mmCIF file of C-alpha atoms and ligand atoms in Angstrom:
data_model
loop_
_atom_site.group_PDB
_atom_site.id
_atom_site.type_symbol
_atom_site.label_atom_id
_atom_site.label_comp_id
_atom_site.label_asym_id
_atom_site.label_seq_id
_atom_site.Cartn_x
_atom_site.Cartn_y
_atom_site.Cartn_z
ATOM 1 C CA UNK A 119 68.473 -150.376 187.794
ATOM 2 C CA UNK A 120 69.277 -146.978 186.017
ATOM 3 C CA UNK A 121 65.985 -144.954 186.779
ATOM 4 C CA UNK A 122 65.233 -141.962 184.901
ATOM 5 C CA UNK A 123 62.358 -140.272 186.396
ATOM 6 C CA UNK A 124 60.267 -137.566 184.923
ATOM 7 C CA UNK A 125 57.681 -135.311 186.367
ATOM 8 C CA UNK A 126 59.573 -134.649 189.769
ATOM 9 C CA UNK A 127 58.890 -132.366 192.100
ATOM 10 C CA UNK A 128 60.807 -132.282 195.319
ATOM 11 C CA UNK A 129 58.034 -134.027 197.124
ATOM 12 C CA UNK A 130 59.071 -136.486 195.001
ATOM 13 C CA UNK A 131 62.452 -136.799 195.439
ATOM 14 C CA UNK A 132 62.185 -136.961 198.860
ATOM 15 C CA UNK A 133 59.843 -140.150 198.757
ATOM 16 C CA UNK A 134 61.537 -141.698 196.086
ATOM 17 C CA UNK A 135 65.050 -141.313 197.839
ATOM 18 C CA UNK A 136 63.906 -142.225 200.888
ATOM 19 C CA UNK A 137 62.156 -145.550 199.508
ATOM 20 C CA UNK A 138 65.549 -146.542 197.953
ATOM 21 C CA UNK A 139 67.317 -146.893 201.209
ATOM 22 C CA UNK A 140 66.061 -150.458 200.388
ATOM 23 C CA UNK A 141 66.899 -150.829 197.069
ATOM 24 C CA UNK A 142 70.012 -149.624 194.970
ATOM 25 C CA UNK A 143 68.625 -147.707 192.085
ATOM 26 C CA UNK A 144 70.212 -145.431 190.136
ATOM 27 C CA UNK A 145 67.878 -142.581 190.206
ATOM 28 C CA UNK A 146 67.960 -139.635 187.627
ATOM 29 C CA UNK A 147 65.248 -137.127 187.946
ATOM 30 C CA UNK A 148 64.212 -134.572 185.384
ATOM 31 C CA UNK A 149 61.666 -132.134 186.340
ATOM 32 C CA UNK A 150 60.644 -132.013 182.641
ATOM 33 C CA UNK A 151 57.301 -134.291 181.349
ATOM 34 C CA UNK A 152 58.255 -137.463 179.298
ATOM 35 C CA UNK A 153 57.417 -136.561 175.607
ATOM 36 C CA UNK A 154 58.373 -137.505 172.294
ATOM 37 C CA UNK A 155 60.489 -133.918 172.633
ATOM 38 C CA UNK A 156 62.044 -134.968 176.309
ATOM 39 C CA UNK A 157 62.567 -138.922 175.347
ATOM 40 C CA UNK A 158 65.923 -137.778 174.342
ATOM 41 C CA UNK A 159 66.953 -137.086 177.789
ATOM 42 C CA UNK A 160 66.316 -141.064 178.899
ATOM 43 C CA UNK A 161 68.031 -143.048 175.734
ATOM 44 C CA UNK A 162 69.928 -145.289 177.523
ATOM 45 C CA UNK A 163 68.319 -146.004 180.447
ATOM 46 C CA UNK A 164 66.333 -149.127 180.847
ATOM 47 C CA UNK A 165 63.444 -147.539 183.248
ATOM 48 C CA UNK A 166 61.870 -144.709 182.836
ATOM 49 C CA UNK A 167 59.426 -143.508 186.506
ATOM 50 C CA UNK A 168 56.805 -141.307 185.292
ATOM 51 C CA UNK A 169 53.237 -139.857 185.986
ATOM 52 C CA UNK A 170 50.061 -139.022 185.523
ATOM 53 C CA UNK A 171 50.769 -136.302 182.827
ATOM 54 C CA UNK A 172 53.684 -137.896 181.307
ATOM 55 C CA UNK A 173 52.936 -138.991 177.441
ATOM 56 C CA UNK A 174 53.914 -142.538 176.764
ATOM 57 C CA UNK A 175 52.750 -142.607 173.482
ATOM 58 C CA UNK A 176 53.831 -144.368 170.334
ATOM 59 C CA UNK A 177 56.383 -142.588 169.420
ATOM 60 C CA UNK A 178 58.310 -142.039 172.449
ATOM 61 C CA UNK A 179 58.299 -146.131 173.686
ATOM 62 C CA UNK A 180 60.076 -146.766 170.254
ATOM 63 C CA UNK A 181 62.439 -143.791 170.341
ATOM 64 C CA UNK A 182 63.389 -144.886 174.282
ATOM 65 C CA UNK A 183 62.813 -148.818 173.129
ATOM 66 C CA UNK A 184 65.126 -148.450 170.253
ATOM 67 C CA UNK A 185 67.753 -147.128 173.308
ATOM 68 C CA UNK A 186 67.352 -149.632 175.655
ATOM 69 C CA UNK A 187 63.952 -149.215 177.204
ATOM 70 C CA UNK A 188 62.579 -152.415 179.155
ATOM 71 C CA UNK A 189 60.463 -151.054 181.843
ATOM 72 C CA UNK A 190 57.634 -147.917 181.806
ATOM 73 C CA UNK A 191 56.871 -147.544 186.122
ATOM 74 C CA UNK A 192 54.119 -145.571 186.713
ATOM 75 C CA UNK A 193 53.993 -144.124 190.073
ATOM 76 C CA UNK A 194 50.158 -144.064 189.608
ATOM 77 C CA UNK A 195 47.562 -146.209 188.910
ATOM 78 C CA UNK A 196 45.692 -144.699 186.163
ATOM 79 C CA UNK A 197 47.139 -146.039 183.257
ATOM 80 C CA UNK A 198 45.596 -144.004 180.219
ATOM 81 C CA UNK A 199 48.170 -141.883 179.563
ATOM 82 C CA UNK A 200 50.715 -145.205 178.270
ATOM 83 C CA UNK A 201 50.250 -146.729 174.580
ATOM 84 C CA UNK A 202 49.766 -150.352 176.188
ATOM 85 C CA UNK A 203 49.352 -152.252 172.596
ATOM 86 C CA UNK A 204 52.590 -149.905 171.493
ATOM 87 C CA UNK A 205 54.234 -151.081 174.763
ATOM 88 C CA UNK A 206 53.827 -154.966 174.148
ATOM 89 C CA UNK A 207 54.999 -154.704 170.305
ATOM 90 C CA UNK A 208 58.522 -153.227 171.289
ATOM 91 C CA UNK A 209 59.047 -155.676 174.693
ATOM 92 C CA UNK A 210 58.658 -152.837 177.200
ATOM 93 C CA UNK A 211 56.952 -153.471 180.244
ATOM 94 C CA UNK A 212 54.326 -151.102 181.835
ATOM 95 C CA UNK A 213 54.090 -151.885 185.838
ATOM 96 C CA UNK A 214 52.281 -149.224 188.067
ATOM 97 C CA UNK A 215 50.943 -148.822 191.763
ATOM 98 C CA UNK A 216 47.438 -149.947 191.997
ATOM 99 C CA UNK A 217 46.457 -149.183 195.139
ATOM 100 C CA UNK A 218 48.563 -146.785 197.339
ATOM 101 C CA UNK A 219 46.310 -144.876 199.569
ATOM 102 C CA UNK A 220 42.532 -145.663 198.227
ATOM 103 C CA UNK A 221 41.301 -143.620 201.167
ATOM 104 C CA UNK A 222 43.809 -140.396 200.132
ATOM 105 C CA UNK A 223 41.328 -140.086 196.925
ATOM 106 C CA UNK A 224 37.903 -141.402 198.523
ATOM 107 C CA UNK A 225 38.352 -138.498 201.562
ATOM 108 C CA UNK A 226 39.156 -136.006 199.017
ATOM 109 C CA UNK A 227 36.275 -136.977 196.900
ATOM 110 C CA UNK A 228 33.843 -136.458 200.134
ATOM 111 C CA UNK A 229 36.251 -132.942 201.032
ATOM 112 C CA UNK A 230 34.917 -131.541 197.503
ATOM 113 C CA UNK A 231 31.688 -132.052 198.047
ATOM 114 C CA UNK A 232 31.270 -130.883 201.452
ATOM 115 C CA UNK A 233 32.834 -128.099 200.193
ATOM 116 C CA UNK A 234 31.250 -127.477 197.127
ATOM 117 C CA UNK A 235 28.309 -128.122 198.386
ATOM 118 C CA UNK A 236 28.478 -126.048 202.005
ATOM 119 C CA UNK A 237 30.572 -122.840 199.844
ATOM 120 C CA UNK A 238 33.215 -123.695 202.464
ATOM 121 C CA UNK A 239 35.806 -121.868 199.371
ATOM 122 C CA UNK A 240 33.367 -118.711 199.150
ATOM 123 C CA UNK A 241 32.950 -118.347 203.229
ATOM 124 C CA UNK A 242 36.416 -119.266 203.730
ATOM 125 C CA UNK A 243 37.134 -115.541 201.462
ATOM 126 C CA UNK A 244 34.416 -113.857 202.684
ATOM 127 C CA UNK A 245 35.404 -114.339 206.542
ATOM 128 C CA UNK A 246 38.657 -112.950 205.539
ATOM 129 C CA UNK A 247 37.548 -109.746 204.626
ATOM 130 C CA UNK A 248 35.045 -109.336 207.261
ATOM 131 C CA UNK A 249 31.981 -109.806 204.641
ATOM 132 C CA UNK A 250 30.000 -112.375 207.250
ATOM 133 C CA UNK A 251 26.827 -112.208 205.461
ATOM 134 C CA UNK A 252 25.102 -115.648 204.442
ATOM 135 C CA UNK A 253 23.842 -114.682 200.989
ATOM 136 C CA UNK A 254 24.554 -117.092 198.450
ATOM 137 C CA UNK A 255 26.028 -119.749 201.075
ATOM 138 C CA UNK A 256 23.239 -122.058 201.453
ATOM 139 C CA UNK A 257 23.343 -126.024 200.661
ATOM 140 C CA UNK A 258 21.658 -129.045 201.272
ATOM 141 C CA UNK A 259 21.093 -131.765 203.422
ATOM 142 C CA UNK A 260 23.234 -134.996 202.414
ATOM 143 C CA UNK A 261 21.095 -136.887 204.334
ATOM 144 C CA UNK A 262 18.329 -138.758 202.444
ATOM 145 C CA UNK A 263 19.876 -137.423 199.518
ATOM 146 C CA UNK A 264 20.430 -139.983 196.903
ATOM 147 C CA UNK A 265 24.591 -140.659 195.901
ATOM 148 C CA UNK A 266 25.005 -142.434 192.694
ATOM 149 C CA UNK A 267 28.721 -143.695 192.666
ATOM 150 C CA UNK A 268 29.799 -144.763 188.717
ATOM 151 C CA UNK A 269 32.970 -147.315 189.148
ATOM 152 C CA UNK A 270 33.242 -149.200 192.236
ATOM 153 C CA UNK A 271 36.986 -150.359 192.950
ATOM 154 C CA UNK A 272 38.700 -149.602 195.656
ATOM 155 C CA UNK A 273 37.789 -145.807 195.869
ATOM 156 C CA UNK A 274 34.363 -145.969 194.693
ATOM 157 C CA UNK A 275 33.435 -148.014 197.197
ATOM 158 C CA UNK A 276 35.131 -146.072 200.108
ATOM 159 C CA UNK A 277 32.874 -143.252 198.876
ATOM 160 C CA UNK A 278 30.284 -144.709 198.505
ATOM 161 C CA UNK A 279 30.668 -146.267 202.304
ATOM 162 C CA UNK A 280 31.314 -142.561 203.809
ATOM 163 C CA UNK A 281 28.052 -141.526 202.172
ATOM 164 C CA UNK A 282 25.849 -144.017 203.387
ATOM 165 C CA UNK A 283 27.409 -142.982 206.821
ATOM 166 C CA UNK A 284 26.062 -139.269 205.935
ATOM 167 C CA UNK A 285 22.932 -141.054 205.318
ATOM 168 C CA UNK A 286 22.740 -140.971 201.984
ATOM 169 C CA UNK A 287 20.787 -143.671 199.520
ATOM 170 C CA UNK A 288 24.143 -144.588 197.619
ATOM 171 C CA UNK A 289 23.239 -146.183 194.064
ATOM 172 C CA UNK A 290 26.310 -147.997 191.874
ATOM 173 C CA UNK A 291 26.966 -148.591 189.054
ATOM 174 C CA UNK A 292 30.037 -150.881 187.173
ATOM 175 C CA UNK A 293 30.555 -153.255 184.414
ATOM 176 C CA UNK A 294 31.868 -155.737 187.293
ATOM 177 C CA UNK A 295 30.263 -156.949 190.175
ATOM 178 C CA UNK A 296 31.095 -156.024 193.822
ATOM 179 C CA UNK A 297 29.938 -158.126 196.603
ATOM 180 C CA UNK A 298 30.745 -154.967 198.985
ATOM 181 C CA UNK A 299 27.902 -153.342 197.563
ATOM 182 C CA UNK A 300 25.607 -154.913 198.952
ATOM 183 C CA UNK A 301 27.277 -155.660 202.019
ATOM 184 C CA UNK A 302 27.377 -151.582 202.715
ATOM 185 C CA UNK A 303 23.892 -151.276 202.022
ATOM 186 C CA UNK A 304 24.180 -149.967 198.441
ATOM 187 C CA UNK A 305 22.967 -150.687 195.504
ATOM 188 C CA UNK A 306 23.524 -151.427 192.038
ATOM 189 C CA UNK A 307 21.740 -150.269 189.352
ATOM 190 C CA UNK A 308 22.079 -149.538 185.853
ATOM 191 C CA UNK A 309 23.222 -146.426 184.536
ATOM 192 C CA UNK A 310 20.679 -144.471 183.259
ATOM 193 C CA UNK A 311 18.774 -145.726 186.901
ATOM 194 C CA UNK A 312 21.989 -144.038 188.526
ATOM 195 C CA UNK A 313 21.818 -140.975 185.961
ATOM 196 C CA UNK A 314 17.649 -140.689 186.434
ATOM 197 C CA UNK A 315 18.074 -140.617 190.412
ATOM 198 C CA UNK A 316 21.153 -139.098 191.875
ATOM 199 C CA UNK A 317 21.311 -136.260 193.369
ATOM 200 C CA UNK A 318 24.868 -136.423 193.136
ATOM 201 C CA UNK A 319 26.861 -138.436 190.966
ATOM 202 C CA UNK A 320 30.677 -139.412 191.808
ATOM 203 C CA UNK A 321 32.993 -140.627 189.054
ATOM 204 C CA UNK A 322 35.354 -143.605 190.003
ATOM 205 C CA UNK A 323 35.824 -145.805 186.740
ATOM 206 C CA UNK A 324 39.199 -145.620 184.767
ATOM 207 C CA UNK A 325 39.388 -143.161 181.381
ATOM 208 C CA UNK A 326 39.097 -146.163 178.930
ATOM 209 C CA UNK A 327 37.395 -145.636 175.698
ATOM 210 C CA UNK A 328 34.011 -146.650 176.651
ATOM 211 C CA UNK A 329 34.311 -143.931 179.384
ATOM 212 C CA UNK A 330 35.444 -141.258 177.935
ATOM 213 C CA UNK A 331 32.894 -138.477 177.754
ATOM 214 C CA UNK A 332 30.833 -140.539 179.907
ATOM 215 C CA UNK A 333 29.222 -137.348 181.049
ATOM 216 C CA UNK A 334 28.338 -135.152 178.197
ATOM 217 C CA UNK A 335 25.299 -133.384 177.012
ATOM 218 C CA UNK A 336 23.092 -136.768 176.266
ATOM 219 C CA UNK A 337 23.658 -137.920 179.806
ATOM 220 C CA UNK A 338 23.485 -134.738 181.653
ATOM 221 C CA UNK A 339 19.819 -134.454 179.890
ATOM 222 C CA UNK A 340 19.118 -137.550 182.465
ATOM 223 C CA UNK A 341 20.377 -136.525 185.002
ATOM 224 C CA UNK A 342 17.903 -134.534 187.448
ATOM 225 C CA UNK A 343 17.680 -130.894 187.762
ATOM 226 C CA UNK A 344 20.250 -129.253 189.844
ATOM 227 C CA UNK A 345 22.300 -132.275 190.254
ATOM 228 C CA UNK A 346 25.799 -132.311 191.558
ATOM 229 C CA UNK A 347 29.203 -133.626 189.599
ATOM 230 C CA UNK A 348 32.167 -134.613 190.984
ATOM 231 C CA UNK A 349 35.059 -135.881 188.990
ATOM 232 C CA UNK A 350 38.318 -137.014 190.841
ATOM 233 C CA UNK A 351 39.142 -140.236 188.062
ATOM 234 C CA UNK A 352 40.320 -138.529 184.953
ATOM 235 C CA UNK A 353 39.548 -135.573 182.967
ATOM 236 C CA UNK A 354 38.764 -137.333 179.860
ATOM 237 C CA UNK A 355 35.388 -139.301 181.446
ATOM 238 C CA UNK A 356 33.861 -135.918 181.488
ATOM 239 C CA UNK A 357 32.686 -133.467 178.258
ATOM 240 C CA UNK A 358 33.718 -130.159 179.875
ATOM 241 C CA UNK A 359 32.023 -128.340 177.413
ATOM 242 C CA UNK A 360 28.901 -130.106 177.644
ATOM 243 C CA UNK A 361 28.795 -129.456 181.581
ATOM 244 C CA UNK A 362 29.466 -125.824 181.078
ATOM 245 C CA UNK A 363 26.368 -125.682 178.684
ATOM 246 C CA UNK A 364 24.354 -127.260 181.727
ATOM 247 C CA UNK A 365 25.998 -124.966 184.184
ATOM 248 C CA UNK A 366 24.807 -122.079 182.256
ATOM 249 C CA UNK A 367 21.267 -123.629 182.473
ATOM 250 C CA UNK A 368 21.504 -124.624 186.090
ATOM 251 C CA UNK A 369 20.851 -128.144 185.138
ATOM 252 C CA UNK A 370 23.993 -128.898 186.959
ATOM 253 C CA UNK A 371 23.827 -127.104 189.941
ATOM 254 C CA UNK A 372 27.505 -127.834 190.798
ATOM 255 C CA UNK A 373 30.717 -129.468 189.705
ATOM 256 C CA UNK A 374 33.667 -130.011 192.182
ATOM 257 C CA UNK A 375 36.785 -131.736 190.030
ATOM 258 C CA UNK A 376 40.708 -132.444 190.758
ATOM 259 C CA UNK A 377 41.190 -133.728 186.725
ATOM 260 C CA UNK A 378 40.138 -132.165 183.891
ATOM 261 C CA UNK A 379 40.926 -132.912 180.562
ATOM 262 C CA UNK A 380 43.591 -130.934 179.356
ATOM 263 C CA UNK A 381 45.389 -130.481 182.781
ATOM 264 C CA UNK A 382 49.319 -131.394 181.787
ATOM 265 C CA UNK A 383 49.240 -127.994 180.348
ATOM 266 C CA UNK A 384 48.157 -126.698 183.985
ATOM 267 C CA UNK A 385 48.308 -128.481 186.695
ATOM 268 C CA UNK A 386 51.631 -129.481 189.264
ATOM 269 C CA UNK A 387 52.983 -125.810 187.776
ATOM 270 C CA UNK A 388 52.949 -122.434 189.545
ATOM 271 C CA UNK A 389 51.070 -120.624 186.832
ATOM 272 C CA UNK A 390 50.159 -117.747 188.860
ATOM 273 C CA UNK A 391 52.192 -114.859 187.112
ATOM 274 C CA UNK A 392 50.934 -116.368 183.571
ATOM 275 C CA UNK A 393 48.204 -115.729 181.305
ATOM 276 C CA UNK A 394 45.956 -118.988 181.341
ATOM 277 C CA UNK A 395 45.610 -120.088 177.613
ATOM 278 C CA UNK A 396 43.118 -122.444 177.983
ATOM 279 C CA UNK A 397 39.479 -120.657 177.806
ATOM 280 C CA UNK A 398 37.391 -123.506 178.727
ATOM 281 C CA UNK A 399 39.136 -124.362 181.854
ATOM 282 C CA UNK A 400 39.103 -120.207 182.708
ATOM 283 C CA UNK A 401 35.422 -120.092 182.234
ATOM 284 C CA UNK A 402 34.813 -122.926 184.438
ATOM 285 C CA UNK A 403 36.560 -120.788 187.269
ATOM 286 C CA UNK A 404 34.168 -118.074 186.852
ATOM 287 C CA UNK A 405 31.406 -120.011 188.304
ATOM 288 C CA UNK A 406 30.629 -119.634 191.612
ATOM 289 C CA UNK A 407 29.413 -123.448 191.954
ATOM 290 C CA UNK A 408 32.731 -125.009 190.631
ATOM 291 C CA UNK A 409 35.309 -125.997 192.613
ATOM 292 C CA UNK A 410 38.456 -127.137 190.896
ATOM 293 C CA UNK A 411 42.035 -128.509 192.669
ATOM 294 C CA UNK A 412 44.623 -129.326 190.814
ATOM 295 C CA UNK A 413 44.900 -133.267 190.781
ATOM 296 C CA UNK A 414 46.230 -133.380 194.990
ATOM 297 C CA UNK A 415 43.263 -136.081 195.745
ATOM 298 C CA UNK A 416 46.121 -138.626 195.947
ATOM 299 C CA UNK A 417 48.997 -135.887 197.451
ATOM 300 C CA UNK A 418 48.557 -137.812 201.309
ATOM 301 C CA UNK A 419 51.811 -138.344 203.123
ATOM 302 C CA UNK A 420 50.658 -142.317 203.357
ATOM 303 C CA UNK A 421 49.943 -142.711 199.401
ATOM 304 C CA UNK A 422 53.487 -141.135 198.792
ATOM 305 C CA UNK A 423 55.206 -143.529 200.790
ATOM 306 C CA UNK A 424 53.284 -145.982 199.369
ATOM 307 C CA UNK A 425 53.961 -144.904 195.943
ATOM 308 C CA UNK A 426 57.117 -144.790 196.192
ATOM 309 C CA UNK A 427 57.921 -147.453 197.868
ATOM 310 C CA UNK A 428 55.620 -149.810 195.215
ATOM 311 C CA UNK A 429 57.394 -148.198 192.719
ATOM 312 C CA UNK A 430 60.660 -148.893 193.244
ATOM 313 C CA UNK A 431 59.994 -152.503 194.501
ATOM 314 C CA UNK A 432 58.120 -152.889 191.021
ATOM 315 C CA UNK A 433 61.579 -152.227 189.324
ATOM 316 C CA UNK A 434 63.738 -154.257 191.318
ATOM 317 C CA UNK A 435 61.302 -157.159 190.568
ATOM 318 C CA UNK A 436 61.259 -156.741 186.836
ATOM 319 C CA UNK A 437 64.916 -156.218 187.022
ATOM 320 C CA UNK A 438 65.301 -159.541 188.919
ATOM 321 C CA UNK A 439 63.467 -161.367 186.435
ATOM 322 C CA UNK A 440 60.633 -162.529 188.787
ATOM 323 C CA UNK A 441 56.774 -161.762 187.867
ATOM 324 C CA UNK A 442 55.675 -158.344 189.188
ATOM 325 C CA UNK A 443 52.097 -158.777 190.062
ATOM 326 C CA UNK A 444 51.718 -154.877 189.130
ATOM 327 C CA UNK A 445 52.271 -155.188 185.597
ATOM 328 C CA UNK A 446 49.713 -153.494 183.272
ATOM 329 C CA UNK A 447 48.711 -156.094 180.409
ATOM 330 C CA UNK A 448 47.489 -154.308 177.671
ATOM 331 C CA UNK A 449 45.103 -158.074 176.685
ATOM 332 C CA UNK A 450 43.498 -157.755 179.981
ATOM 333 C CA UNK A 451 43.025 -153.888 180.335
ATOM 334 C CA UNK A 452 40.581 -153.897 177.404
ATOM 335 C CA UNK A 453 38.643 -157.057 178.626
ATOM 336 C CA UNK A 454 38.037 -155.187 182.060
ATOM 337 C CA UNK A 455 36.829 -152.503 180.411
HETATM 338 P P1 NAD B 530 39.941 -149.639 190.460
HETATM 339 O O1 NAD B 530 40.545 -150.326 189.286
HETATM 340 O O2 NAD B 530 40.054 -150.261 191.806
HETATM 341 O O3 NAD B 530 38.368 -149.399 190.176
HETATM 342 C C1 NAD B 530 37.874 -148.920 188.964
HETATM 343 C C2 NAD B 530 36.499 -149.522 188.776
HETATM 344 O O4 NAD B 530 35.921 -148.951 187.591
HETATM 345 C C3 NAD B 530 36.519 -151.045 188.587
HETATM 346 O O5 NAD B 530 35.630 -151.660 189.488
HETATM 347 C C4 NAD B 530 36.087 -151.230 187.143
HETATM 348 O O6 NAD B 530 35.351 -152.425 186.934
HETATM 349 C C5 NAD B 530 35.215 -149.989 186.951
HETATM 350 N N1 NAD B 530 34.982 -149.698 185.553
HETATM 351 C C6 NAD B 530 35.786 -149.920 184.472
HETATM 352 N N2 NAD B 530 35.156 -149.520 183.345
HETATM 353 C C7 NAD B 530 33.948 -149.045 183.720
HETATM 354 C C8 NAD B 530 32.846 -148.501 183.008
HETATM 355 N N3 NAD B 530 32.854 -148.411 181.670
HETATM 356 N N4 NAD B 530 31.753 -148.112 183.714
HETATM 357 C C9 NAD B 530 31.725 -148.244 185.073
HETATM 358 N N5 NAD B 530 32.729 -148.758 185.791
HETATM 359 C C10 NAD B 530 33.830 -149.149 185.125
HETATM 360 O O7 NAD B 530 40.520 -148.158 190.452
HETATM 361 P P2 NAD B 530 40.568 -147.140 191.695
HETATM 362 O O8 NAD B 530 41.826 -147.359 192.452
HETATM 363 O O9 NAD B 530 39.262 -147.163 192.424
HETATM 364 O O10 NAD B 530 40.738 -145.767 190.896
HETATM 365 C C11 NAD B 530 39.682 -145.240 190.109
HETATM 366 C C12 NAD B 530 40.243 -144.151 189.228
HETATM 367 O O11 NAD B 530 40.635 -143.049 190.070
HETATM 368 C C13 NAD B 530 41.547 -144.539 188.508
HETATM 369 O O12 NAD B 530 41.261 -145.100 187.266
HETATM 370 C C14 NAD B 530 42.276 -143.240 188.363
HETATM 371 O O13 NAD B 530 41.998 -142.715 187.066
HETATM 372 C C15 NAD B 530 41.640 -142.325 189.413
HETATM 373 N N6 NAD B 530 42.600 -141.852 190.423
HETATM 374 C C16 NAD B 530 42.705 -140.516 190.613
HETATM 375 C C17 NAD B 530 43.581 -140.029 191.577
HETATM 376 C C18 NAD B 530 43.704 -138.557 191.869
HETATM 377 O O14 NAD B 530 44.673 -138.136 192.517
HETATM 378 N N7 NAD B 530 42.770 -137.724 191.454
HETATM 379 C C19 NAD B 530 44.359 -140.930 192.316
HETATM 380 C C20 NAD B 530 44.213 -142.284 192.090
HETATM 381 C C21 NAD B 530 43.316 -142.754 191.139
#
């Protein structure tokens, strides 16, 4: 099928290329984000490969529809960013890759807050210039520390797995059940339990409506003093002005996050010459107890190959006519959630 496929960097390519050694798919790749503005560029073709930051809104699905549009292929699994209901209405189908590398995210997840937690960014500066002293380095224990993991799918549970092997208590919480819970010696709870005793609470639930701003000022005033955020899902499940108001306060005592809500004006660009626009997201890189990176948590050379190799397979399915098991049904999406 003729692929055009926005977002790309050259990382990309390179999968993507590679993975169609077993497939025959025209691919075009922009480097540009698929907008309303950019749709122009993929009238025609019948797939359109995009990511996280790409907006599939409304009005692009019935600009590209209206050319010839049939299939949306996420090379992600969130799926937030695509107009589902929109999607259905014009006969375009939305597939994505569900699970590529679970464990790329979950191990970042537990790198943040090692880090965040053991100023692994501040010593790693400080060594550098020969400033060894230990002043403002100190963290805590893990162990007997209580974890409170909110969503748990396939990553939320692999966190919550590697902190009950740091020793923590690891509390959950989800609107569906998971056996595995139990089995791993967690346990489920409801959320303002999970809110009232975590020490540090990990975010692993899709950005649906009843998520977003999950974490904002009402919730954070549960939470216990001094407790710890970390946020690799999507940007939208947390109010990042309310946790700057409790940063100020020291009611969070740290926040360690790879999304944040209004990254596709940021991140996957070398910005470092530029002037950064966006005041909220330079304040929260003024505190010395937030650690930011720039949506990588999936960037493993396994979830790539995976990614692109689900991708592409998703395509040739839908362009064979046969059921692709990955498709994103808008009916279902909002009874999960
Ligand atoms: P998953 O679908 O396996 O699990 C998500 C879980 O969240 C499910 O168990 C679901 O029941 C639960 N959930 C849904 N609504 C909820 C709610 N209101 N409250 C609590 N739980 C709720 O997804 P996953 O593969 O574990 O991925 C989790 C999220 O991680 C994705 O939605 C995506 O946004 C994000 N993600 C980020 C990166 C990254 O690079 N930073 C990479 C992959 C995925």
């Amino acid at each position: 099928m003729r692929v055009a496929v926005f977002s790309t960097k050259k990382y990309d390519q390179e999968y993507l290329n590679a993975a169609n050694d077993c497939h025959e798919h025209s691919l075009e790749f922009f480097e540009a984000r698929l907008t309303e503005a950019s749709a122009p560029l993929a009238r025609g073709f019948p797939a359109v490969c995009v990511f996280v930051n790409d907006v599939v809104d409304e009005a692009t699905l019935t600009d590209l529809a209206a050319h010839g549009l049939k299939v949306v292929a996420l090379r992600c699994a969130g799926f937030n960013n695509v107009d589902l209901p929109a999607a259905a209405r014009l006969g375009v189908q939305v597939v994505r890759v569900p699970a590529y590398s679970p464990h790329a995210v979950a191990e970042h997840t537990v790198a943040l807050l090692l880090a965040l937690n053991r100023r692994i960014h501040r010593a790693f500066s400080r060594v550098r210039e020969g400033n060894f002293s230990l002043n403002g380095l100190m963290g805590f224990d893990l162990h007997g520390k209580t974890a409170g993991i909110i969503g748990t799918g396939r990553i939320g549970i692999l966190v919550a797995q590697i902190l009950k092997g740091f020793g923590c208590e690891v509390l959950t919480y989800d609107v569906c059940e998971n056996s595995e819970v139990e089995q791993i010696g967690a346990r489920s709870v409801s959320l303002n339990e999970l809110f009232e005793k975590s020490d540090v609470i990990s975010l692993h639930c899709p950005l649906t409506p009843e998520t977003h701003h999950l974490i904002d000022s009402e919730s954070i005033g549960q939470m216990k003093q001094g407790v710890v955020l970390l946020n690799t899902s999507r940007g939208g499940i947390v109010d990042t002005d309310a946790v700057i108001a409790a940063l100020k306060t020291g009611h969070v005592g740290g926040l360690a996050i790879d999304v944040y809500e209004e990254e596709a004006d940021l991140f996957f660009e070398d910005l470092s010459s530029q002037v950064i626009h966006d005041d909220v997201f330079a304040r929260l890189l003024t505190f010395p107890n937030v650690l930011v990176t720039g949506h990588q948590a999936f960037f493993t050379k396994e979830a790539m190959e995976q990614i692109a190799a689900t991708t592409l397979s998703n395509i040739a399915e839908i362009e064979s006519g046969a059921a692709c098991q990955n498709t994103v049904h808008a009916a279902k999406v909002f009874n999960k959630s």
